[in-house]
Short mmCIF file of C-alpha atoms and ligand atoms in Angstrom, two decimals:
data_model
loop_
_atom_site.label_atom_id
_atom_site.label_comp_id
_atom_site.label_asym_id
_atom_site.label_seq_id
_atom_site.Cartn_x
_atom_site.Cartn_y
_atom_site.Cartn_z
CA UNK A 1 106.75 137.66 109.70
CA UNK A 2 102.95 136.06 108.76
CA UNK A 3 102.44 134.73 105.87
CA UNK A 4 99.16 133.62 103.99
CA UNK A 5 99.41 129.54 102.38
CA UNK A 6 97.96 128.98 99.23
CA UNK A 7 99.00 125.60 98.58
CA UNK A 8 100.89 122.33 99.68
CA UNK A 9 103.68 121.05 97.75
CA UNK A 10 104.18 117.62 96.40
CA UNK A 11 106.26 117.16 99.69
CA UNK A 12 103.31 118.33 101.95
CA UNK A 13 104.67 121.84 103.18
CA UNK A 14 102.87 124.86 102.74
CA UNK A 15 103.48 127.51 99.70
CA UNK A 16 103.80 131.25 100.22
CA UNK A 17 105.49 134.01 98.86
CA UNK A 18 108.02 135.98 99.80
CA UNK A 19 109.12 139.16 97.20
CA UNK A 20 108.10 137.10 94.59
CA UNK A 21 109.94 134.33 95.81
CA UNK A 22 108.56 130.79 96.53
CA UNK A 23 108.44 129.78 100.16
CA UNK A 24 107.72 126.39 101.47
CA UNK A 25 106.98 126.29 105.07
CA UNK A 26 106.40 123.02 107.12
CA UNK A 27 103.29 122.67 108.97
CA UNK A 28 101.22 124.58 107.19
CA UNK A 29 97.80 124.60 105.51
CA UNK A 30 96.48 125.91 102.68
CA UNK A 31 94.79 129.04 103.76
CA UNK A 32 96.45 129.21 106.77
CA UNK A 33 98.07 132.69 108.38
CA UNK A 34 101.19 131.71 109.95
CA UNK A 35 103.64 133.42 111.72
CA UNK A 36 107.17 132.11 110.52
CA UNK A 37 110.55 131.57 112.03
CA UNK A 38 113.84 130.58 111.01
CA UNK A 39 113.71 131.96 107.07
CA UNK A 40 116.60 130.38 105.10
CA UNK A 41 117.25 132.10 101.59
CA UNK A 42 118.18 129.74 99.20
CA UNK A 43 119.17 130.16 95.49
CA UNK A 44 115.51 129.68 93.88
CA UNK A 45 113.58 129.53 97.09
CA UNK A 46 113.28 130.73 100.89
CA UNK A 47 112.04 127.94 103.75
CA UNK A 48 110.90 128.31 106.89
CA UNK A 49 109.18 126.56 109.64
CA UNK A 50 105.68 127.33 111.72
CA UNK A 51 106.11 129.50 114.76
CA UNK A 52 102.58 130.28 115.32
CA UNK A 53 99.02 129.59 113.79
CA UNK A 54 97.34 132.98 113.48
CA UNK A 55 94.65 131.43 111.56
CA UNK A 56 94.32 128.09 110.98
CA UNK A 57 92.74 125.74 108.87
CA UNK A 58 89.56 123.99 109.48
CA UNK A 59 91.11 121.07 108.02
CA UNK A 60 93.85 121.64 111.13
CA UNK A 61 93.97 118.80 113.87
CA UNK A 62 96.13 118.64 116.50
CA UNK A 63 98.66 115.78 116.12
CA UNK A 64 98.18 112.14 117.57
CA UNK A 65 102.20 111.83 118.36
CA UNK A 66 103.87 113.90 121.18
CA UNK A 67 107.05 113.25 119.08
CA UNK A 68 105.86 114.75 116.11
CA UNK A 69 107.52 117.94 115.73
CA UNK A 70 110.98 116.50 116.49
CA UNK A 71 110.81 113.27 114.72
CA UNK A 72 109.43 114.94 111.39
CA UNK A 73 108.63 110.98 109.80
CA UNK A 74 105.04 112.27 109.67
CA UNK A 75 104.46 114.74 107.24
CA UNK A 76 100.64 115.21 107.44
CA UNK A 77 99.68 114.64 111.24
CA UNK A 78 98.12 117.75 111.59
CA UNK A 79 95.62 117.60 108.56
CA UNK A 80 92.39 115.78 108.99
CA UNK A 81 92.55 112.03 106.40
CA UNK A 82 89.94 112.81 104.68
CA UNK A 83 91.72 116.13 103.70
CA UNK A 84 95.00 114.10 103.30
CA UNK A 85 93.74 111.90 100.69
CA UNK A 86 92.11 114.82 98.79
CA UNK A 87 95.34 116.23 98.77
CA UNK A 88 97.28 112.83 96.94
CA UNK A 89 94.63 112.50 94.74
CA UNK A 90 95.10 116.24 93.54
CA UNK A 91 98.62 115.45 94.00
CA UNK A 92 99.05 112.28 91.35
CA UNK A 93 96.63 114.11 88.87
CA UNK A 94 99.22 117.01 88.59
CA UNK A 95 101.79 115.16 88.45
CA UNK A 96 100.54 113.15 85.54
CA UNK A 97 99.54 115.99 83.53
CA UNK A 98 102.87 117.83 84.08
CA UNK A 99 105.28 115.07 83.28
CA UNK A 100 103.25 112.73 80.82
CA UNK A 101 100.39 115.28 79.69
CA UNK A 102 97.76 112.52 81.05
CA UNK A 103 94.29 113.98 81.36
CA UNK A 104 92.78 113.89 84.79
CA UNK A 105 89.99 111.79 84.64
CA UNK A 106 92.21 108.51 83.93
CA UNK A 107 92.57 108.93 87.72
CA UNK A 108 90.44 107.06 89.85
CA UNK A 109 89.69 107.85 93.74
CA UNK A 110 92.18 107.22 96.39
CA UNK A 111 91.62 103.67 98.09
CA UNK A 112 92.24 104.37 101.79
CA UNK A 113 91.95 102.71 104.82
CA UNK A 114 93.28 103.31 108.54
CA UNK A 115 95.46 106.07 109.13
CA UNK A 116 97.31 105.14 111.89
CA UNK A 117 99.05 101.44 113.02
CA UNK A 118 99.10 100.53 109.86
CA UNK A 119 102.96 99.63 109.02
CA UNK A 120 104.33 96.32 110.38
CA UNK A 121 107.43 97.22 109.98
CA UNK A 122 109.76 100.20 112.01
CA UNK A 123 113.78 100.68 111.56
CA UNK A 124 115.13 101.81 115.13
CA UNK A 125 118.43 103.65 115.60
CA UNK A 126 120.08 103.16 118.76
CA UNK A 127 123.16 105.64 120.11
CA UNK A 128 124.31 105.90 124.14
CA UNK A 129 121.39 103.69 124.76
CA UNK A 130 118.86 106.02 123.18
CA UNK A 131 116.48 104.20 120.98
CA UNK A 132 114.69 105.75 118.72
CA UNK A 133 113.62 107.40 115.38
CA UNK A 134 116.64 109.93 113.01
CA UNK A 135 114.93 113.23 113.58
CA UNK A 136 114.14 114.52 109.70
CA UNK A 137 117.22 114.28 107.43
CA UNK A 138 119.93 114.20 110.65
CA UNK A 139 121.28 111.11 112.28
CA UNK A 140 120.41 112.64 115.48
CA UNK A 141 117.78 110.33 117.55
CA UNK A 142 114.92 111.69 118.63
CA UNK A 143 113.70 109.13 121.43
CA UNK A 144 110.31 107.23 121.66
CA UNK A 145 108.08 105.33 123.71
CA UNK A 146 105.62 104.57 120.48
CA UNK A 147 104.89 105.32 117.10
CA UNK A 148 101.46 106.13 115.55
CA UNK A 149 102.13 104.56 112.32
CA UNK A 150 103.25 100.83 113.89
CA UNK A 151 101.45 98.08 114.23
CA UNK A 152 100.44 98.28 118.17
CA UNK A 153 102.04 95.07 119.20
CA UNK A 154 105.15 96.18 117.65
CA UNK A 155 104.98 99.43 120.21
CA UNK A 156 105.35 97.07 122.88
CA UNK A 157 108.34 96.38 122.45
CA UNK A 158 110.12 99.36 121.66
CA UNK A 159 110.37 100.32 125.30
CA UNK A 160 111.97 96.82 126.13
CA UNK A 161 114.73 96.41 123.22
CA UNK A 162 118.06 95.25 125.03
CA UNK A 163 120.71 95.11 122.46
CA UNK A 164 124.06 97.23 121.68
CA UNK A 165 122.56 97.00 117.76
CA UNK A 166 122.69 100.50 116.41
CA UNK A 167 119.81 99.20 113.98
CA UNK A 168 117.17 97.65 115.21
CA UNK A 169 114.83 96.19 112.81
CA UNK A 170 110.97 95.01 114.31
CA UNK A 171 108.89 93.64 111.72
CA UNK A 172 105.10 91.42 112.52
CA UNK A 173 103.53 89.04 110.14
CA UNK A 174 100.11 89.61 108.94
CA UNK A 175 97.56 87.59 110.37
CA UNK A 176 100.20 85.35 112.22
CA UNK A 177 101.64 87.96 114.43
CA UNK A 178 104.78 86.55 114.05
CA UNK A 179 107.54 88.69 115.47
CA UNK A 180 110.84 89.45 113.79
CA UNK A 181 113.42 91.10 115.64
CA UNK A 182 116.79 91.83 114.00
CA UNK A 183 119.07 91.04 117.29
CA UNK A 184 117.28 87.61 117.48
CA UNK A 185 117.66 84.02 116.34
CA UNK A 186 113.96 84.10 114.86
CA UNK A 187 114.95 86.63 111.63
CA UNK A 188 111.94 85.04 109.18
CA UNK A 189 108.28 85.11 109.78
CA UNK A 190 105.05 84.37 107.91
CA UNK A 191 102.70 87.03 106.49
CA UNK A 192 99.25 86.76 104.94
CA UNK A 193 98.14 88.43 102.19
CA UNK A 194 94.60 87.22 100.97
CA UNK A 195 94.56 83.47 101.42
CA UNK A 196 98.60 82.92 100.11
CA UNK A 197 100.81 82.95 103.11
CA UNK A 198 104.27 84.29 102.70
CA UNK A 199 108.22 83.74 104.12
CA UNK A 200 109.36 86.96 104.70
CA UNK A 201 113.35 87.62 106.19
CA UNK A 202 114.28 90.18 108.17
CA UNK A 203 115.78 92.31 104.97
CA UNK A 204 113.81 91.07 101.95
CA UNK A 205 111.12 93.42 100.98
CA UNK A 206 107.54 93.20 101.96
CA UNK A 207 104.72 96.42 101.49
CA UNK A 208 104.88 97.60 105.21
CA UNK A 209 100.53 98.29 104.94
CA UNK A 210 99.03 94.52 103.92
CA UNK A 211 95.32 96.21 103.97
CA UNK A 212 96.02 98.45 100.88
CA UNK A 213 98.42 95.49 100.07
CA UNK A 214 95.86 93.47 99.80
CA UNK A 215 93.52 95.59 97.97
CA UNK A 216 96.41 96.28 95.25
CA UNK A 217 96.81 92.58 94.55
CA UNK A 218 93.04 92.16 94.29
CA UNK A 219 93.18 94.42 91.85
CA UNK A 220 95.80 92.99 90.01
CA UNK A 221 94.23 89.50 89.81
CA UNK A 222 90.76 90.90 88.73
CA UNK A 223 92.32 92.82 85.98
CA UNK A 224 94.34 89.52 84.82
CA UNK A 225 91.29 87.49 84.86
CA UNK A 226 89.36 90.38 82.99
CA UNK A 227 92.22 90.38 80.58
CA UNK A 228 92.27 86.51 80.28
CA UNK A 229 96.07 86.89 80.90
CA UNK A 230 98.29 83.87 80.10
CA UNK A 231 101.84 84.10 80.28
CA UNK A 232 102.89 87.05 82.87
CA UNK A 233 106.20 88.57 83.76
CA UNK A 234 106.80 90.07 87.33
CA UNK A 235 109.87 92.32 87.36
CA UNK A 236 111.07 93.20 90.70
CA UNK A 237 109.15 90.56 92.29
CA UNK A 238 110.40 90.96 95.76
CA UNK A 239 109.63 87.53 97.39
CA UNK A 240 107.66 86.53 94.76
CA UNK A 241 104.36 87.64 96.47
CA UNK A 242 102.35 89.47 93.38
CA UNK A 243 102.97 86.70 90.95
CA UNK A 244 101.93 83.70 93.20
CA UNK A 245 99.16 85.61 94.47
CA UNK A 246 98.06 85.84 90.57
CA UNK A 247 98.91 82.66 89.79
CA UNK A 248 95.57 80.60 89.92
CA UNK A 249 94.05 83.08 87.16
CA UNK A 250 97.02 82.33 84.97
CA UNK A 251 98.59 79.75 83.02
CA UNK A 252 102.75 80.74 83.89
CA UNK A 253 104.74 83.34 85.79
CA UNK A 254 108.60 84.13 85.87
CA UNK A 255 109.57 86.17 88.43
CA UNK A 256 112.45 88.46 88.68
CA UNK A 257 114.28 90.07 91.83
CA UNK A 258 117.91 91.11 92.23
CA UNK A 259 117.86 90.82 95.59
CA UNK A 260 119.57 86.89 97.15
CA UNK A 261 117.50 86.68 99.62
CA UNK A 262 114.58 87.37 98.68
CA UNK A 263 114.56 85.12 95.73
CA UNK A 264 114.83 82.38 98.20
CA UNK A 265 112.25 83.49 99.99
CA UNK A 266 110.00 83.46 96.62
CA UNK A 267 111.24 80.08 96.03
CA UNK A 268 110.09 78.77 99.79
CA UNK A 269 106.72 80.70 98.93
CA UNK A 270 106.46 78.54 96.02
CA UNK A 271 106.49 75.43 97.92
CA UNK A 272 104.39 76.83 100.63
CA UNK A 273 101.52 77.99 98.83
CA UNK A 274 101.92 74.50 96.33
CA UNK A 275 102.23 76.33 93.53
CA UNK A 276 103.30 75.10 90.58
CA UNK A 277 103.17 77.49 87.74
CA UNK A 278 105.75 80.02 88.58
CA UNK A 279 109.55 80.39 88.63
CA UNK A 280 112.15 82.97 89.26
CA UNK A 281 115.34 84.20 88.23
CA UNK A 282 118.26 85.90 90.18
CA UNK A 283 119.69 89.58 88.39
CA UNK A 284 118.98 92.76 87.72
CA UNK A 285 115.90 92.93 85.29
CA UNK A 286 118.07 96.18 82.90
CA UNK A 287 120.64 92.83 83.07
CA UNK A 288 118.52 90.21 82.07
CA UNK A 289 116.28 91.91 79.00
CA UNK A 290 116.75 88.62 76.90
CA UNK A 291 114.35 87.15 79.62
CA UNK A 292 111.36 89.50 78.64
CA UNK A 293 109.99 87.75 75.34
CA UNK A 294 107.19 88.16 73.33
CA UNK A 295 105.81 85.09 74.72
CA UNK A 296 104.42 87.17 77.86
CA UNK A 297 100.88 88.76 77.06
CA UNK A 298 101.11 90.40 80.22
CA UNK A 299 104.12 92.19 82.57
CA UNK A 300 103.71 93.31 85.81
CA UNK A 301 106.02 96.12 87.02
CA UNK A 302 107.05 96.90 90.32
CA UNK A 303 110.15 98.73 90.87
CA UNK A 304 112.00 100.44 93.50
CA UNK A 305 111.27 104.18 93.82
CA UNK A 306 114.20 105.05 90.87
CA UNK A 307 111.45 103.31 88.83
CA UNK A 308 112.34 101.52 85.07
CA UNK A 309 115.85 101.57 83.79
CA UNK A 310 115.85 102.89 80.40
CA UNK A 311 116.82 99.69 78.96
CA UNK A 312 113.52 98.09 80.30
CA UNK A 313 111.85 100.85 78.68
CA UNK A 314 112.68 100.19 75.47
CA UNK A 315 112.94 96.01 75.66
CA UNK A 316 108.96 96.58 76.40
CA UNK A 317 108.53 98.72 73.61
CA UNK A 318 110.43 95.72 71.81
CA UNK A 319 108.24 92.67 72.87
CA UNK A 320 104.87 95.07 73.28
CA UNK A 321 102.91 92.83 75.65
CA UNK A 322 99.01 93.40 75.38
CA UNK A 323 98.73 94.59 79.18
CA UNK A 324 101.36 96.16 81.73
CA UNK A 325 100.23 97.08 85.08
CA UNK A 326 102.79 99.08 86.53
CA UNK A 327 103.08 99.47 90.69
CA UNK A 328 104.99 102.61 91.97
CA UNK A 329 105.54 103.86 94.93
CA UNK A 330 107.20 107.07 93.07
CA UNK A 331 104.48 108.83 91.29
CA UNK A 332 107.30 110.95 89.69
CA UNK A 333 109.38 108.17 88.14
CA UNK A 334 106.26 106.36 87.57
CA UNK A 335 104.89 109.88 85.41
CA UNK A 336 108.83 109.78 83.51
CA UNK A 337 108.09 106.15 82.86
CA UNK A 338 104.34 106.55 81.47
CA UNK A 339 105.42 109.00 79.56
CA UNK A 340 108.06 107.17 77.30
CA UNK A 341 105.40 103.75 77.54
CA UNK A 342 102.61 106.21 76.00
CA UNK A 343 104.25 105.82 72.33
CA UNK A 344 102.42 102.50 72.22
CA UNK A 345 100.29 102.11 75.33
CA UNK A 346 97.18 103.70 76.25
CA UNK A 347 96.38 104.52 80.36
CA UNK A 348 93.41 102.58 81.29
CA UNK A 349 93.41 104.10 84.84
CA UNK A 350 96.02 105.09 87.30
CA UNK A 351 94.28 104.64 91.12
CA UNK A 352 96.45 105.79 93.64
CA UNK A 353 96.15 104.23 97.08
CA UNK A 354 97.25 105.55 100.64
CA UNK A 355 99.52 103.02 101.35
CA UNK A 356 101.33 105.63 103.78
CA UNK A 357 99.13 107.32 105.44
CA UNK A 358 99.86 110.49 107.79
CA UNK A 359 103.07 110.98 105.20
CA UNK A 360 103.28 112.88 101.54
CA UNK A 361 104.16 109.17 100.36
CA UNK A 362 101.11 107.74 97.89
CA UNK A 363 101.59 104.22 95.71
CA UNK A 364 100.05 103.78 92.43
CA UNK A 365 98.25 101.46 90.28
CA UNK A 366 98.23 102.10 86.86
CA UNK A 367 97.24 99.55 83.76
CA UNK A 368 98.34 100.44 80.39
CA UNK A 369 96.82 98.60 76.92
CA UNK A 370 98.52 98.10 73.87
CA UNK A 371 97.34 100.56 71.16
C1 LIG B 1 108.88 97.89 95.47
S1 LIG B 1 109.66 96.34 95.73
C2 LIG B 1 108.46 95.23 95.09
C3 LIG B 1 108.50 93.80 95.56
C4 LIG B 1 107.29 92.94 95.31
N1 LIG B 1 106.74 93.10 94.01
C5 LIG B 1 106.25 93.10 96.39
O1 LIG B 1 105.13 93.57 96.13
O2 LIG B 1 106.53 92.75 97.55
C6 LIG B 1 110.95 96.41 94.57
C7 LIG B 1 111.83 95.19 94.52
O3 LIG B 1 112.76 95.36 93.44
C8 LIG B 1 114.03 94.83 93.83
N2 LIG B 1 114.99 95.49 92.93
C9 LIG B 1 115.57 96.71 93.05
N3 LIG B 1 116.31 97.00 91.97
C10 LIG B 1 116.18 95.95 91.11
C11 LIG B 1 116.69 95.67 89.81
N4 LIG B 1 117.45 96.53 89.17
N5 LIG B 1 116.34 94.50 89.24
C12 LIG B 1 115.56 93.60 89.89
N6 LIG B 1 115.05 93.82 91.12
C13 LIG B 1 115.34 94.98 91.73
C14 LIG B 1 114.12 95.13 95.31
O4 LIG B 1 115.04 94.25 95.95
C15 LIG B 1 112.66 94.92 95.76
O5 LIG B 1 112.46 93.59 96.17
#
């Protein structure tokens, strides 16, 4: 059957219609005729996958990665960046409008930079000594030699991993090239972001692209000098890396991360970078609300992809801080979470950057002022 895309979804497949009936259809293009195969009816949709381009796209390039239609990590590898970057930025302003009514010009342009070795991080599954990536949703391996999206010093290795490990976790320090590699003695490295150096273990947290990383902090330490920010909280603070990197522009940071390890790490980071204006506390930030006070002007949000518990919600709502700059890396939770924070906070901006490029993932910087 061909079909004619008019659209991409928020997931980066292509939108047709079938009787009336939505179809998604991977590796398609808006515009695109495409001859499809394997047409699975589902409840409230059909989906199927590309058999053949009948016409394609002029935004259409031919994938980097010979294991890109197996592996199915890449999303976007056959759309040209420049097109993939309209596409988020179109992307976060419909989201916003649909799920918190916010007006598309409070987003800014996508910040991008390169769109390939950009992660310095991979997870490797290993089964009968195949090494590899899960193919899309399966725990089947789909064997490679490289990956587009890794740092290229951290290809190197892939072909030379001897372990029985079925995970196999390679991770390289910015601006150190330090090498991590889960089978090995040497689990922690040091990263660089800006001039603040960082202790990072094999399983704490870090943003896999320190470019846009970079940027993103910038950002957040212009906006707190702008602000003359005093007192800031940083919920879910990872190893502590946004609020020491802010800490020269500010007069006191508290820190908070549920996760052991990486609290120590934050803690090392202290010492490393001789700071002395920051602490941090172990627990779940919906656990520890009597820590977020009215004495903070300023909060600094960055959670995990489920975004703000309801109870941190509404404690903010409580205390009111002049500024929150929230960091997602969901741009629906992050919309769910605006929305309820738009009773007494105004959006500034929300600028999303392509912090994962070549995939439908997009993270987001948004600053909200107090009414
Ligand atoms: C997106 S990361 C951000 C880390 C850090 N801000 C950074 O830029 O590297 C989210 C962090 O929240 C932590 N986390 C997840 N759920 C949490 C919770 N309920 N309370 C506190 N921290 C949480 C994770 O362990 C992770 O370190």
């Amino acid at each position: 059957m061909e079909v004619t895309i008019e659209k991409l979804d928020h997931y980066g497949r292509g939108i047709t219609r079938i009787n009336d009936k939505i179809c998604f259809v991977d590796n398609a293009l808006p515009t695109e005729i495409v001859e499809i195969k394997n047409l699975e009816e589902k409840k409230k949709y059909f989906q199927a996958e590309t058999e053949k381009i009948i016409k394609p796209s002029i935004n259409r390039i031919t994938p980097i990665c010979p294991f890109a239609k197996e592996c199915g990590g890449c999303q976007l590898l056959h759309m040209d960046f420049a097109s993939e970057n309209k596409w988020k930025e179109q992307k976060i302003k419909e989201i916003m409008k649909k799920f918190a009514n916010i007006s598309e010009n409070k987003i800014q342009n996508i910040i991008a930079e390169s769109p390939y070795n950009y992660r310095n991080k991979i997870t490797l599954h290993q089964q009968k000594n195949k090494v590899g990536l899960y193919k899309n949703k399966t725990n089947e391996i789909v064997e490679i030699t490289e990956c587009a999206l890794i740092d290229k010093k951290l290809n190197s290795l892939i072909n030379n991993i001897k372990t029985k490990d079925e995970t196999i976790i390679l991770r390289i320090g910015n601006k150190t090239d330090e090498i991590a590699i889960s089978t090995d003695k040497k689990k922690i490295i040091t990263s660089y972001i800006g001039d603040k150096k960082y202790r990072v273990s094999l399983q704490s947290f870090f943003q896999i692209n320190s470019k846009i990383t970079e940027k993103i902090y910038e950002a957040i330490k212009e906006t707190l000098k702008t602000k003359e920010a005093q007192n800031v909280l940083d919920l879910y603070c990872g190893t502590g890396t946004i609020g020491i990197y802010v800490s020269d522009v500010v007069k006191k940071v508290l820190g908070i991360e549920s996760y052991k390890e990486a609290i120590e790490d934050a803690k090392e980071n202290k010492k490393m970078n001789q700071v002395n204006n920051i602490t941090f506390k172990l627990g779940k930030v919906e656990n520890l609300t009597q820590e977020i006070t009215k004495i903070y002007d300023t909060v600094i949000i960055d959670p995990p992809r489920s975004g703000l518990d309801k109870k941190v919600v509404d404690k903010l709502l409580e205390i009111i801080p002049k500024n929150i700059l929230y960091v997602s890396c969901d741009p629906i939770t992050l919309a769910r979470d605006l929305n309820l924070l738009q009773k007494k906070y105004e959006i500034e901006y929300i600028r999303p950057y392509n912090m994962f490029p070549r995939t439908y993932h997009v993270e987001c910087l948004c600053l909200l002022k107090l009414r």
